Short mmCIF file of C-alpha atoms in Angstrom, two decimals:
data_model
loop_
_atom_site.label_atom_id
_atom_site.label_comp_id
_atom_site.label_asym_id
_atom_site.label_seq_id
_atom_site.Cartn_x
_atom_site.Cartn_y
_atom_site.Cartn_z
CA MET A 1 0.06 -0.01 0.03
CA ASN A 2 1.38 3.46 -1.02
CA ILE A 3 0.30 6.49 0.93
CA ALA A 4 0.84 10.17 0.10
CA PHE A 5 0.26 13.20 2.37
CA TYR A 6 -0.80 16.62 1.16
CA ILE A 7 0.24 19.37 3.68
CA SER A 8 0.03 23.23 3.59
CA ARG A 9 1.25 24.46 6.92
CA LYS A 10 4.05 23.40 9.31
CA GLY A 11 3.39 19.64 8.84
CA GLY A 12 3.86 19.14 12.49
CA ARG A 13 1.46 16.19 12.89
CA VAL A 14 2.86 14.40 9.87
CA GLU A 15 6.42 14.83 11.22
CA LYS A 16 5.39 13.50 14.65
CA PHE A 17 3.55 10.55 13.07
CA LEU A 18 6.53 9.55 10.93
CA LYS A 19 8.93 9.77 13.89
CA LYS A 20 6.74 7.70 16.14
CA ASN A 21 5.63 5.00 13.74
CA ILE A 22 8.59 3.25 12.18
CA GLU A 23 6.74 0.47 10.50
CA LEU A 24 3.76 2.48 9.28
CA ARG A 25 5.90 5.24 7.79
CA LYS A 26 7.35 2.69 5.29
CA LYS A 27 3.98 2.94 3.45
CA VAL A 28 4.44 6.77 2.97
CA LYS A 29 5.93 7.39 -0.47
CA VAL A 30 5.19 11.15 -1.26
CA ILE A 31 4.69 14.34 0.58
CA ILE A 32 2.97 17.02 -1.54
CA SER A 33 3.33 20.56 -0.13
CA ASP A 34 1.94 23.90 -1.23
CA GLY A 35 3.31 25.87 1.80
CA GLU A 36 6.66 27.37 2.56
CA ASP A 37 6.09 26.72 6.29
CA ASN A 38 7.19 23.10 5.95
CA LEU A 39 10.12 23.51 3.61
CA HIS A 40 12.45 22.84 6.58
CA LEU A 41 11.11 19.30 6.65
CA LYS A 42 12.38 18.46 3.16
CA ASP A 43 15.58 16.75 4.36
CA PHE A 44 13.85 14.93 7.09
CA PHE A 45 11.39 13.39 4.63
CA GLU A 46 14.05 12.51 2.11
CA GLU A 47 16.17 10.86 4.84
CA LEU A 48 13.17 8.47 5.28
CA ASP A 49 13.16 7.83 1.59
CA ILE A 50 9.97 9.84 1.22
CA LYS A 51 9.81 12.01 -1.89
CA TYR A 52 9.01 15.68 -1.05
CA ILE A 53 7.38 17.77 -3.76
CA TYR A 54 6.86 21.41 -3.19
CA ILE A 55 4.46 23.22 -5.47
CA ASN A 56 4.96 27.03 -5.34
CA PHE A 57 1.84 28.90 -6.15
CA GLU A 58 2.97 32.18 -4.54
CA SER A 59 4.78 33.28 -7.72
CA LEU A 60 1.58 32.70 -9.91
CA SER A 61 -1.21 35.20 -10.19
CA LEU A 62 -4.10 32.90 -9.65
CA ASP A 63 -7.39 33.48 -7.88
CA LYS A 64 -8.59 30.98 -5.25
CA LYS A 65 -10.70 28.91 -7.69
CA GLU A 66 -7.85 28.68 -10.23
CA ARG A 67 -5.47 27.77 -7.56
CA ASN A 68 -7.65 24.93 -6.34
CA GLU A 69 -7.97 23.63 -9.79
CA ARG A 70 -4.31 23.85 -10.67
CA LEU A 71 -3.35 22.18 -7.44
CA SER A 72 -5.83 19.31 -8.00
CA ASP A 73 -4.45 18.68 -11.53
CA VAL A 74 -0.90 18.63 -10.38
CA MET A 75 -1.72 16.41 -7.43
CA LEU A 76 -3.56 13.86 -9.75
CA LYS A 77 -0.38 13.69 -11.97
CA ILE A 78 1.89 13.16 -8.96
CA LEU A 79 -0.39 10.48 -7.39
CA LYS A 80 -0.66 8.51 -10.58
CA GLU A 81 3.01 8.77 -11.43
CA ASN A 82 3.93 7.41 -7.97
CA LYS A 83 1.14 4.70 -7.90
CA ILE A 84 -0.38 6.07 -4.80
CA ASP A 85 -3.37 4.24 -3.36
CA TYR A 86 -4.51 6.75 -0.81
CA CYS A 87 -3.74 10.44 -0.17
CA ILE A 88 -4.28 11.82 3.37
CA THR A 89 -4.74 15.56 3.33
CA PHE A 90 -3.91 18.26 5.86
CA GLY A 91 -3.95 20.94 3.25
CA LYS A 92 -5.74 24.22 3.15
CA HIS A 93 -6.99 24.12 -0.49
CA ILE A 94 -10.25 22.57 -1.64
CA LEU A 95 -9.57 19.78 -4.10
CA LYS A 96 -11.51 19.78 -7.40
CA GLY A 97 -12.09 18.27 -10.77
CA LYS A 98 -10.67 14.93 -12.21
CA LEU A 99 -8.74 14.28 -8.97
CA LEU A 100 -11.98 13.69 -7.12
CA LYS A 101 -13.35 11.35 -9.76
CA GLU A 102 -10.11 9.40 -10.37
CA TYR A 103 -9.39 9.10 -6.56
CA GLU A 104 -12.92 8.78 -5.39
CA ASN A 105 -12.91 7.19 -1.85
CA ARG A 106 -9.16 7.33 -1.86
CA LEU A 107 -8.67 10.97 -0.65
CA ILE A 108 -8.93 11.23 3.11
CA ASN A 109 -9.05 14.51 4.94
CA ILE A 110 -8.07 14.96 8.65
CA HIS A 111 -10.21 17.75 10.05
CA ALA A 112 -9.79 19.22 13.51
CA ALA A 113 -13.41 18.96 14.58
CA LEU A 114 -16.17 16.39 15.16
CA LEU A 115 -17.95 16.70 11.80
CA PRO A 116 -20.57 17.63 10.77
CA SER A 117 -20.02 20.37 13.45
CA TYR A 118 -17.50 23.17 12.67
CA ARG A 119 -16.78 22.68 8.96
CA GLY A 120 -14.34 24.89 7.08
CA ARG A 121 -11.53 27.00 8.47
CA LYS A 122 -10.45 27.34 12.23
CA PRO A 123 -12.69 24.61 13.52
CA ILE A 124 -11.03 24.67 16.91
CA ASP A 125 -11.61 28.39 17.32
CA GLN A 126 -15.22 27.78 16.30
CA ALA A 127 -15.62 25.21 19.06
CA VAL A 128 -13.98 27.46 21.57
CA SER A 129 -16.22 30.31 20.63
CA ASP A 130 -19.27 28.08 21.14
CA ASN A 131 -17.91 26.82 24.59
CA ALA A 132 -18.11 23.23 23.20
CA PHE A 133 -17.78 20.51 25.81
CA ILE A 134 -16.48 17.73 23.49
CA VAL A 135 -13.99 18.30 20.67
CA GLY A 136 -11.74 16.17 18.51
CA SER A 137 -10.83 15.33 14.90
CA THR A 138 -12.33 13.46 12.04
CA ALA A 139 -11.04 11.32 9.19
CA HIS A 140 -13.44 11.47 6.30
CA PHE A 141 -13.43 10.85 2.55
CA ILE A 142 -13.25 13.94 0.49
CA ASP A 143 -16.25 14.77 -1.82
CA GLU A 144 -17.16 17.91 -3.71
CA GLY A 145 -18.33 19.70 -0.65
CA THR A 146 -16.42 21.33 2.16
CA ASP A 147 -15.89 18.72 4.88
CA THR A 148 -19.06 16.94 3.82
CA GLY A 149 -17.76 13.49 2.83
CA PRO A 150 -18.44 10.23 4.57
CA ILE A 151 -16.91 10.02 8.03
CA ILE A 152 -14.57 7.17 8.65
CA LEU A 153 -13.73 7.59 12.36
CA ASN A 154 -13.30 10.21 15.05
CA VAL A 155 -10.90 10.78 17.96
CA VAL A 156 -12.77 12.45 20.84
CA GLN A 157 -11.63 14.42 23.96
CA ASN A 158 -12.85 17.04 26.35
CA MET A 159 -12.36 20.74 25.68
CA GLU A 160 -10.46 20.91 28.98
CA GLY A 161 -7.46 19.61 27.12
CA PHE A 162 -7.37 22.72 25.04
CA TYR A 163 -7.38 24.97 28.09
CA GLU A 164 -4.52 23.01 29.55
CA GLY A 165 -2.40 22.39 26.50
CA GLY A 166 -3.59 24.69 23.74
CA TYR A 167 -3.96 23.67 20.05
CA ASP A 168 -1.23 20.97 20.25
CA LYS A 169 -3.30 19.12 22.80
CA ILE A 170 -6.17 18.82 20.36
CA LEU A 171 -4.14 18.30 17.19
CA ASP A 172 -1.72 15.70 18.70
CA SER A 173 -4.67 13.36 19.18
CA GLN A 174 -4.64 13.09 15.36
CA LEU A 175 -1.64 10.83 15.67
CA LEU A 176 -3.95 8.12 17.09
CA LEU A 177 -6.36 8.78 14.36
CA LEU A 178 -3.68 8.32 11.75
CA GLU A 179 -2.43 5.08 13.38
CA LYS A 180 -5.92 3.58 13.36
CA LEU A 181 -6.54 4.81 9.82
CA PHE A 182 -3.42 3.27 8.38
CA LEU A 183 -4.25 -0.10 9.95
CA LEU A 184 -7.81 0.02 8.62
CA LEU A 185 -6.53 0.77 5.11
CA GLU A 186 -3.97 -1.91 5.20
CA GLU A 187 -6.48 -4.56 6.44
CA ASN A 188 -9.05 -3.33 3.88
CA ARG A 189 -11.69 -2.93 6.71
CA ILE A 190 -13.34 0.26 5.43
CA THR A 191 -16.49 -0.30 3.44
CA LEU A 192 -18.82 2.32 1.90
CA LYS A 193 -22.48 2.03 1.08
CA ASP A 194 -24.96 4.78 0.36
CA LYS A 195 -22.26 7.30 1.31
CA LYS A 196 -22.00 5.83 4.73
CA VAL A 197 -18.74 4.15 6.14
CA LYS A 198 -18.94 0.85 7.94
CA ILE A 199 -15.68 -0.55 9.44
CA ILE A 200 -15.53 -4.26 9.40
CA GLY A 201 -15.20 -5.63 12.98
CA ALA A 202 -15.59 -2.27 14.68
CA ASN A 203 -17.68 -1.85 17.90
CA TYR A 204 -20.29 0.85 17.06
CA ASN A 205 -22.00 0.41 20.48
CA TYR A 206 -18.91 1.71 22.38
CA TYR A 207 -19.42 4.78 24.65
CA MET A 208 -17.89 6.47 27.69
CA THR A 209 -18.47 9.51 29.89
CA PHE A 210 -16.53 12.73 29.88
CA PRO A 211 -14.94 13.47 32.28
CA LYS A 212 -13.92 9.91 33.25
CA ILE A 213 -15.28 9.12 36.66
CA ASP A 214 -13.56 6.44 38.79
#
């Protein structure tokens, strides 16, 4: 199984994931970046034998729609050339066009909220503004909408973690999400019917209280 990541910002969660998971990182073949904030990770990725491809849009006079379309076309070419099975995205741009069709149900976004709540930009800030009690992150397939694709799984925690540890406390829980996601993909346990995901062998009756009470 060949995995690619698409990142836009610092790439901190991807870096931590690759450092922590020696076996799982062997499946990662390509990092696609459209942000200068993670250029410092180029050597780190390449030392792990992971190809790093930086797409510089800053020098091009493109509006938002054109940028999304251009990025999607370039990404499709890269994914096909490198025989990528799944692309996991942390990027800021909305993917469009042929990429969505040719990689249908193979593009997976990691979103820092419990969808369908707090779609779009700055989801943690949205949750803080609403004084949300429960927060977390979602892995979902990408469709033509914004954070509207079928949900695969969540990682959940209490908002108290944010007040104690800030954004990293919320975002670092995505490492567990990625670990579970890689294993599910490798074991081919993710099924999709009528735009709803069902994980083979998963316990959908599991529940717990927040806070945990002994």
